[in-house]
């Protein structure tokens, strides 16, 4: 069978503030291969200096813009009061597999930058790399 991989990506406050431009989580796997996501865990570690503004956070294929996982994270996951919050997401429902072939997996909040905060985050991804042909 295909091995289950795990990657944990730490996001700094600077990266969260700049996350309205995609941050790569898993590199594109190569020709005729697809990252098949089993599960994603987003752990937001908020501090007393809260984030403001921003928008919904998307984890998805092709810099997060083409094929998203099952749902976005509300901006309040990032902007809430101090403390740690964990959010799980499931695989995408793929209607056109071509949207995932040789595409990276990334995180983005495309609607606008977060401001002022000092928290950090961890993104855990459990996935396999599957040949598509």
Short mmCIF file of N, CA and C in Angstrom, two decimals:
data_model
loop_
_atom_site.label_atom_id
_atom_site.label_comp_id
_atom_site.label_asym_id
_atom_site.label_seq_id
_atom_site.Cartn_x
_atom_site.Cartn_y
_atom_site.Cartn_z
N UNK A 1 0.82 -1.20 0.00
CA UNK A 1 0.00 0.00 0.00
C UNK A 1 0.86 1.25 0.00
N UNK A 2 0.20 2.36 -0.08
CA UNK A 2 0.86 3.65 -0.07
C UNK A 2 1.03 4.12 1.37
N UNK A 3 2.23 4.55 1.73
CA UNK A 3 2.54 4.95 3.10
C UNK A 3 1.85 6.25 3.47
N UNK A 4 1.37 6.32 4.72
CA UNK A 4 0.79 7.55 5.25
C UNK A 4 1.93 8.43 5.76
N UNK A 5 2.01 9.64 5.23
CA UNK A 5 3.03 10.60 5.63
C UNK A 5 2.44 11.60 6.61
N UNK A 6 3.29 12.20 7.41
CA UNK A 6 2.88 13.27 8.31
C UNK A 6 3.88 14.42 8.21
N UNK A 7 3.36 15.61 8.06
CA UNK A 7 4.20 16.81 8.09
C UNK A 7 3.60 17.78 9.10
N UNK A 8 4.46 18.41 9.90
CA UNK A 8 4.02 19.47 10.80
C UNK A 8 4.74 20.74 10.39
N UNK A 9 3.96 21.75 10.03
CA UNK A 9 4.51 23.01 9.56
C UNK A 9 4.20 24.07 10.62
N UNK A 10 5.24 24.69 11.15
CA UNK A 10 5.08 25.75 12.13
C UNK A 10 4.97 27.09 11.40
N UNK A 11 3.95 27.87 11.76
CA UNK A 11 3.78 29.20 11.17
C UNK A 11 4.12 30.25 12.22
N UNK A 12 5.02 31.14 11.87
CA UNK A 12 5.39 32.24 12.76
C UNK A 12 4.33 33.34 12.69
N UNK A 13 4.41 34.27 13.60
CA UNK A 13 3.50 35.42 13.56
C UNK A 13 3.68 36.19 12.25
N UNK A 14 4.92 36.36 11.80
CA UNK A 14 5.17 37.08 10.55
C UNK A 14 4.49 36.38 9.37
N UNK A 15 4.52 35.04 9.37
CA UNK A 15 3.87 34.30 8.30
C UNK A 15 2.35 34.45 8.36
N UNK A 16 1.79 34.41 9.56
CA UNK A 16 0.34 34.58 9.70
C UNK A 16 -0.07 35.97 9.22
N UNK A 17 0.73 36.98 9.56
CA UNK A 17 0.44 38.35 9.11
C UNK A 17 0.52 38.48 7.59
N UNK A 18 1.31 37.64 6.95
CA UNK A 18 1.49 37.70 5.49
C UNK A 18 0.74 36.58 4.76
N UNK A 19 -0.18 35.91 5.46
CA UNK A 19 -0.82 34.72 4.91
C UNK A 19 -1.88 35.02 3.85
N UNK A 20 -2.08 36.29 3.51
CA UNK A 20 -2.98 36.57 2.38
C UNK A 20 -2.26 36.29 1.07
N UNK A 21 -0.98 35.92 1.15
CA UNK A 21 -0.25 35.30 0.04
C UNK A 21 0.02 33.87 0.50
N UNK A 22 -0.20 32.90 -0.36
CA UNK A 22 -0.14 31.49 0.03
C UNK A 22 1.21 31.10 0.63
N UNK A 23 1.13 30.24 1.63
CA UNK A 23 2.30 29.62 2.25
C UNK A 23 2.22 28.13 1.94
N UNK A 24 3.25 27.62 1.29
CA UNK A 24 3.26 26.21 0.91
C UNK A 24 3.41 25.32 2.14
N UNK A 25 2.56 24.29 2.21
CA UNK A 25 2.64 23.31 3.28
C UNK A 25 3.34 22.03 2.80
N UNK A 26 2.93 21.53 1.63
CA UNK A 26 3.52 20.33 1.03
C UNK A 26 3.82 20.67 -0.43
N UNK A 27 5.04 20.41 -0.87
CA UNK A 27 5.44 20.73 -2.25
C UNK A 27 4.69 19.86 -3.25
N UNK A 28 4.54 20.36 -4.46
CA UNK A 28 3.93 19.58 -5.55
C UNK A 28 4.71 18.28 -5.70
N UNK A 29 4.01 17.14 -5.87
CA UNK A 29 4.69 15.84 -5.83
C UNK A 29 5.33 15.37 -7.12
N UNK A 30 5.09 16.06 -8.23
CA UNK A 30 5.69 15.66 -9.50
C UNK A 30 4.64 15.20 -10.49
N UNK A 31 5.08 15.00 -11.72
CA UNK A 31 4.18 14.63 -12.81
C UNK A 31 3.38 13.38 -12.48
N UNK A 32 2.10 13.42 -12.80
CA UNK A 32 1.19 12.28 -12.63
C UNK A 32 1.06 11.79 -11.19
N UNK A 33 1.29 12.68 -10.23
CA UNK A 33 1.14 12.33 -8.82
C UNK A 33 0.26 13.36 -8.14
N UNK A 34 -0.45 12.90 -7.10
CA UNK A 34 -1.35 13.77 -6.35
C UNK A 34 -1.12 13.58 -4.86
N UNK A 35 -1.17 14.68 -4.12
CA UNK A 35 -1.19 14.63 -2.66
C UNK A 35 -2.63 14.28 -2.27
N UNK A 36 -2.80 13.16 -1.59
CA UNK A 36 -4.13 12.77 -1.13
C UNK A 36 -4.19 13.02 0.38
N UNK A 37 -4.93 14.02 0.77
CA UNK A 37 -5.01 14.43 2.17
C UNK A 37 -5.92 13.47 2.93
N UNK A 38 -5.43 12.98 4.05
CA UNK A 38 -6.23 12.15 4.94
C UNK A 38 -6.90 13.03 6.00
N UNK A 39 -6.13 13.96 6.58
CA UNK A 39 -6.64 14.83 7.64
C UNK A 39 -5.69 16.01 7.81
N UNK A 40 -6.25 17.15 8.21
CA UNK A 40 -5.45 18.32 8.56
C UNK A 40 -5.88 18.80 9.93
N UNK A 41 -4.90 19.12 10.77
CA UNK A 41 -5.15 19.71 12.09
C UNK A 41 -4.49 21.08 12.11
N UNK A 42 -5.27 22.13 12.33
CA UNK A 42 -4.76 23.50 12.43
C UNK A 42 -4.83 23.90 13.89
N UNK A 43 -3.67 24.13 14.50
CA UNK A 43 -3.59 24.51 15.90
C UNK A 43 -3.15 25.96 15.98
N UNK A 44 -4.04 26.82 16.44
CA UNK A 44 -3.75 28.25 16.56
C UNK A 44 -3.42 28.54 18.01
N UNK A 45 -2.22 29.10 18.25
CA UNK A 45 -1.76 29.43 19.59
C UNK A 45 -1.81 30.95 19.72
N UNK A 46 -2.92 31.44 20.26
CA UNK A 46 -3.15 32.89 20.34
C UNK A 46 -2.53 33.46 21.62
N UNK A 47 -2.07 34.70 21.52
CA UNK A 47 -1.47 35.38 22.67
C UNK A 47 -2.38 36.52 23.11
N UNK A 48 -1.92 37.27 24.12
CA UNK A 48 -2.69 38.41 24.60
C UNK A 48 -2.78 39.52 23.55
N UNK A 49 -1.85 39.53 22.57
CA UNK A 49 -1.92 40.50 21.48
C UNK A 49 -2.68 39.85 20.33
N UNK A 50 -3.97 40.14 20.25
CA UNK A 50 -4.85 39.46 19.30
C UNK A 50 -4.63 39.96 17.88
N UNK A 51 -4.87 39.05 16.93
CA UNK A 51 -4.90 39.44 15.52
C UNK A 51 -6.22 40.15 15.25
N UNK A 52 -6.21 41.01 14.24
CA UNK A 52 -7.42 41.70 13.79
C UNK A 52 -7.51 41.56 12.28
N UNK A 53 -8.63 42.00 11.74
CA UNK A 53 -8.87 41.98 10.28
C UNK A 53 -8.81 40.56 9.75
N UNK A 54 -8.22 40.39 8.57
CA UNK A 54 -8.08 39.07 7.98
C UNK A 54 -9.40 38.56 7.40
N UNK A 55 -9.42 37.29 7.10
CA UNK A 55 -10.60 36.66 6.53
C UNK A 55 -10.49 35.16 6.69
N UNK A 56 -11.42 34.46 6.08
CA UNK A 56 -11.44 33.00 6.17
C UNK A 56 -10.12 32.40 5.69
N UNK A 57 -9.68 31.37 6.37
CA UNK A 57 -8.43 30.69 6.06
C UNK A 57 -8.75 29.41 5.28
N UNK A 58 -8.07 29.24 4.15
CA UNK A 58 -8.28 28.07 3.29
C UNK A 58 -7.01 27.25 3.21
N UNK A 59 -7.16 25.94 3.34
CA UNK A 59 -6.07 25.01 3.03
C UNK A 59 -6.53 24.26 1.79
N UNK A 60 -5.68 24.25 0.76
CA UNK A 60 -6.09 23.59 -0.46
C UNK A 60 -4.94 23.42 -1.44
N UNK A 61 -5.30 22.89 -2.59
CA UNK A 61 -4.34 22.59 -3.65
C UNK A 61 -4.04 23.83 -4.50
N UNK A 62 -2.89 23.80 -5.16
CA UNK A 62 -2.48 24.85 -6.10
C UNK A 62 -2.46 26.21 -5.40
N UNK A 63 -1.60 26.30 -4.37
CA UNK A 63 -1.46 27.51 -3.55
C UNK A 63 -2.76 27.85 -2.83
N UNK A 64 -3.58 26.84 -2.60
CA UNK A 64 -4.80 27.03 -1.82
C UNK A 64 -5.95 27.65 -2.58
N UNK A 65 -5.75 27.94 -3.86
CA UNK A 65 -6.74 28.75 -4.58
C UNK A 65 -7.64 27.95 -5.50
N UNK A 66 -7.28 26.72 -5.85
CA UNK A 66 -8.04 25.98 -6.86
C UNK A 66 -9.01 24.98 -6.24
N UNK A 67 -8.52 24.11 -5.40
CA UNK A 67 -9.35 23.06 -4.82
C UNK A 67 -9.12 23.05 -3.32
N UNK A 68 -10.11 23.51 -2.56
CA UNK A 68 -9.97 23.59 -1.10
C UNK A 68 -10.35 22.27 -0.45
N UNK A 69 -9.91 22.10 0.80
CA UNK A 69 -10.38 20.97 1.59
C UNK A 69 -11.86 21.18 1.90
N UNK A 70 -12.44 20.35 2.77
CA UNK A 70 -13.90 20.33 2.90
C UNK A 70 -14.50 21.66 3.34
N UNK A 71 -13.78 22.50 4.07
CA UNK A 71 -14.31 23.81 4.46
C UNK A 71 -13.17 24.71 4.93
N UNK A 72 -13.46 26.00 4.97
CA UNK A 72 -12.47 26.98 5.44
C UNK A 72 -12.52 27.08 6.96
N UNK A 73 -11.55 27.81 7.52
CA UNK A 73 -11.56 28.18 8.93
C UNK A 73 -12.04 29.62 9.01
N UNK A 74 -12.97 29.91 9.90
CA UNK A 74 -13.40 31.28 10.10
C UNK A 74 -12.23 32.12 10.61
N UNK A 75 -12.20 33.38 10.26
CA UNK A 75 -11.13 34.27 10.71
C UNK A 75 -11.05 34.31 12.23
N UNK A 76 -12.16 34.07 12.93
CA UNK A 76 -12.17 34.11 14.39
C UNK A 76 -11.30 33.02 15.02
N UNK A 77 -10.98 31.97 14.26
CA UNK A 77 -10.04 30.97 14.75
C UNK A 77 -8.68 31.63 15.00
N UNK A 78 -8.33 32.60 14.16
CA UNK A 78 -7.06 33.31 14.28
C UNK A 78 -7.20 34.52 15.21
N UNK A 79 -8.31 35.24 15.12
CA UNK A 79 -8.43 36.54 15.81
C UNK A 79 -9.00 36.45 17.22
N UNK A 80 -9.35 35.30 17.70
CA UNK A 80 -9.98 35.18 19.02
C UNK A 80 -9.05 35.52 20.17
N UNK A 81 -9.61 35.46 21.37
CA UNK A 81 -8.88 35.77 22.60
C UNK A 81 -7.76 34.77 22.82
N UNK A 82 -6.81 35.13 23.70
CA UNK A 82 -5.64 34.28 23.92
C UNK A 82 -6.06 32.88 24.34
N UNK A 83 -5.23 31.93 23.93
CA UNK A 83 -5.49 30.52 24.20
C UNK A 83 -5.23 29.72 22.94
N UNK A 84 -5.28 28.41 23.07
CA UNK A 84 -5.01 27.52 21.95
C UNK A 84 -6.31 26.88 21.48
N UNK A 85 -6.50 26.86 20.18
CA UNK A 85 -7.69 26.24 19.60
C UNK A 85 -7.24 25.33 18.46
N UNK A 86 -7.85 24.15 18.39
CA UNK A 86 -7.52 23.17 17.35
C UNK A 86 -8.73 22.97 16.45
N UNK A 87 -8.49 22.93 15.14
CA UNK A 87 -9.56 22.73 14.16
C UNK A 87 -9.12 21.65 13.19
N UNK A 88 -10.00 20.67 12.94
CA UNK A 88 -9.70 19.58 12.01
C UNK A 88 -10.43 19.83 10.70
N UNK A 89 -9.81 19.40 9.60
CA UNK A 89 -10.46 19.44 8.29
C UNK A 89 -10.22 18.12 7.59
N UNK A 90 -11.19 17.75 6.76
CA UNK A 90 -11.17 16.49 6.04
C UNK A 90 -10.77 16.72 4.59
N UNK A 91 -10.58 15.64 3.83
CA UNK A 91 -10.17 15.78 2.43
C UNK A 91 -11.19 16.57 1.60
N UNK A 92 -10.72 17.06 0.49
CA UNK A 92 -11.58 17.74 -0.46
C UNK A 92 -12.47 16.73 -1.16
N UNK A 93 -13.62 17.20 -1.60
CA UNK A 93 -14.45 16.41 -2.51
C UNK A 93 -13.99 16.78 -3.91
N UNK A 94 -13.35 15.86 -4.59
CA UNK A 94 -12.71 16.15 -5.87
C UNK A 94 -13.65 15.76 -7.01
N UNK A 95 -14.10 16.76 -7.75
CA UNK A 95 -14.95 16.47 -8.90
C UNK A 95 -14.13 16.40 -10.19
N UNK A 96 -12.94 17.00 -10.16
CA UNK A 96 -12.06 16.98 -11.33
C UNK A 96 -10.65 16.73 -10.82
N UNK A 97 -10.20 15.49 -10.90
CA UNK A 97 -8.90 15.11 -10.35
C UNK A 97 -7.76 15.92 -10.95
N UNK A 98 -7.94 16.45 -12.15
CA UNK A 98 -6.87 17.23 -12.78
C UNK A 98 -6.51 18.46 -11.94
N UNK A 99 -7.44 18.94 -11.10
CA UNK A 99 -7.15 20.11 -10.28
C UNK A 99 -6.14 19.82 -9.18
N UNK A 100 -5.83 18.54 -8.95
CA UNK A 100 -4.89 18.19 -7.89
C UNK A 100 -3.60 17.55 -8.39
N UNK A 101 -3.52 17.20 -9.66
CA UNK A 101 -2.33 16.52 -10.18
C UNK A 101 -1.14 17.47 -10.17
N UNK A 102 -0.05 17.04 -9.52
CA UNK A 102 1.18 17.82 -9.41
C UNK A 102 0.94 19.23 -8.89
N UNK A 103 0.04 19.36 -7.92
CA UNK A 103 -0.23 20.65 -7.27
C UNK A 103 0.25 20.60 -5.83
N UNK A 104 0.71 21.73 -5.34
CA UNK A 104 1.13 21.79 -3.95
C UNK A 104 -0.09 21.89 -3.04
N UNK A 105 0.14 21.78 -1.75
CA UNK A 105 -0.88 22.03 -0.74
C UNK A 105 -0.41 23.27 0.02
N UNK A 106 -1.32 24.23 0.18
CA UNK A 106 -0.92 25.51 0.78
C UNK A 106 -2.03 26.04 1.68
N UNK A 107 -1.70 27.06 2.46
CA UNK A 107 -2.64 27.75 3.32
C UNK A 107 -2.66 29.22 2.92
N UNK A 108 -3.84 29.82 2.92
CA UNK A 108 -3.99 31.21 2.49
C UNK A 108 -5.24 31.81 3.11
N UNK A 109 -5.20 33.09 3.42
CA UNK A 109 -6.42 33.84 3.71
C UNK A 109 -6.48 34.96 2.68
N UNK A 110 -7.03 34.63 1.54
CA UNK A 110 -6.94 35.48 0.35
C UNK A 110 -7.71 36.79 0.45
N UNK A 111 -8.66 36.88 1.37
CA UNK A 111 -9.53 38.07 1.40
C UNK A 111 -8.90 39.28 2.07
N UNK A 112 -7.77 39.12 2.76
CA UNK A 112 -7.13 40.27 3.39
C UNK A 112 -6.20 39.83 4.49
N UNK A 113 -5.20 40.63 4.75
CA UNK A 113 -4.17 40.28 5.73
C UNK A 113 -4.69 40.42 7.16
N UNK A 114 -4.20 39.55 8.03
CA UNK A 114 -4.39 39.74 9.46
C UNK A 114 -3.43 40.84 9.92
N UNK A 115 -3.78 41.53 10.99
CA UNK A 115 -2.94 42.61 11.51
C UNK A 115 -2.75 42.44 13.01
N UNK A 116 -1.73 43.07 13.53
CA UNK A 116 -1.43 43.31 14.95
C UNK A 116 -1.09 42.11 15.83
N UNK A 117 -1.43 40.91 15.47
CA UNK A 117 -1.28 39.78 16.39
C UNK A 117 0.14 39.27 16.54
N UNK A 118 0.33 38.45 17.59
CA UNK A 118 1.64 37.86 17.84
C UNK A 118 1.58 36.35 18.03
N UNK A 119 0.45 35.72 17.77
CA UNK A 119 0.34 34.28 17.95
C UNK A 119 1.08 33.49 16.89
N UNK A 120 1.13 32.18 17.07
CA UNK A 120 1.74 31.27 16.11
C UNK A 120 0.75 30.14 15.82
N UNK A 121 1.10 29.29 14.88
CA UNK A 121 0.22 28.17 14.54
C UNK A 121 1.04 26.96 14.12
N UNK A 122 0.42 25.81 14.22
CA UNK A 122 0.96 24.56 13.70
C UNK A 122 -0.06 23.98 12.73
N UNK A 123 0.42 23.51 11.60
CA UNK A 123 -0.45 22.81 10.65
C UNK A 123 0.10 21.40 10.50
N UNK A 124 -0.70 20.43 10.95
CA UNK A 124 -0.33 19.02 10.80
C UNK A 124 -1.13 18.45 9.63
N UNK A 125 -0.43 17.80 8.70
CA UNK A 125 -1.07 17.20 7.53
C UNK A 125 -0.70 15.73 7.47
N UNK A 126 -1.72 14.87 7.42
CA UNK A 126 -1.52 13.45 7.20
C UNK A 126 -1.95 13.19 5.75
N UNK A 127 -1.08 12.56 4.95
CA UNK A 127 -1.35 12.45 3.53
C UNK A 127 -0.58 11.29 2.91
N UNK A 128 -1.00 10.91 1.71
CA UNK A 128 -0.25 9.97 0.88
C UNK A 128 0.04 10.64 -0.45
N UNK A 129 1.02 10.11 -1.17
CA UNK A 129 1.30 10.54 -2.54
C UNK A 129 0.88 9.39 -3.44
N UNK A 130 -0.09 9.66 -4.31
CA UNK A 130 -0.61 8.62 -5.17
C UNK A 130 -0.32 8.92 -6.63
N UNK A 131 0.03 7.89 -7.38
CA UNK A 131 0.17 8.02 -8.84
C UNK A 131 -1.23 8.11 -9.44
N UNK A 132 -1.41 9.03 -10.38
CA UNK A 132 -2.72 9.23 -10.98
C UNK A 132 -2.89 8.49 -12.29
N UNK A 133 -1.79 8.00 -12.86
CA UNK A 133 -1.86 7.28 -14.13
C UNK A 133 -1.14 5.94 -13.99
#
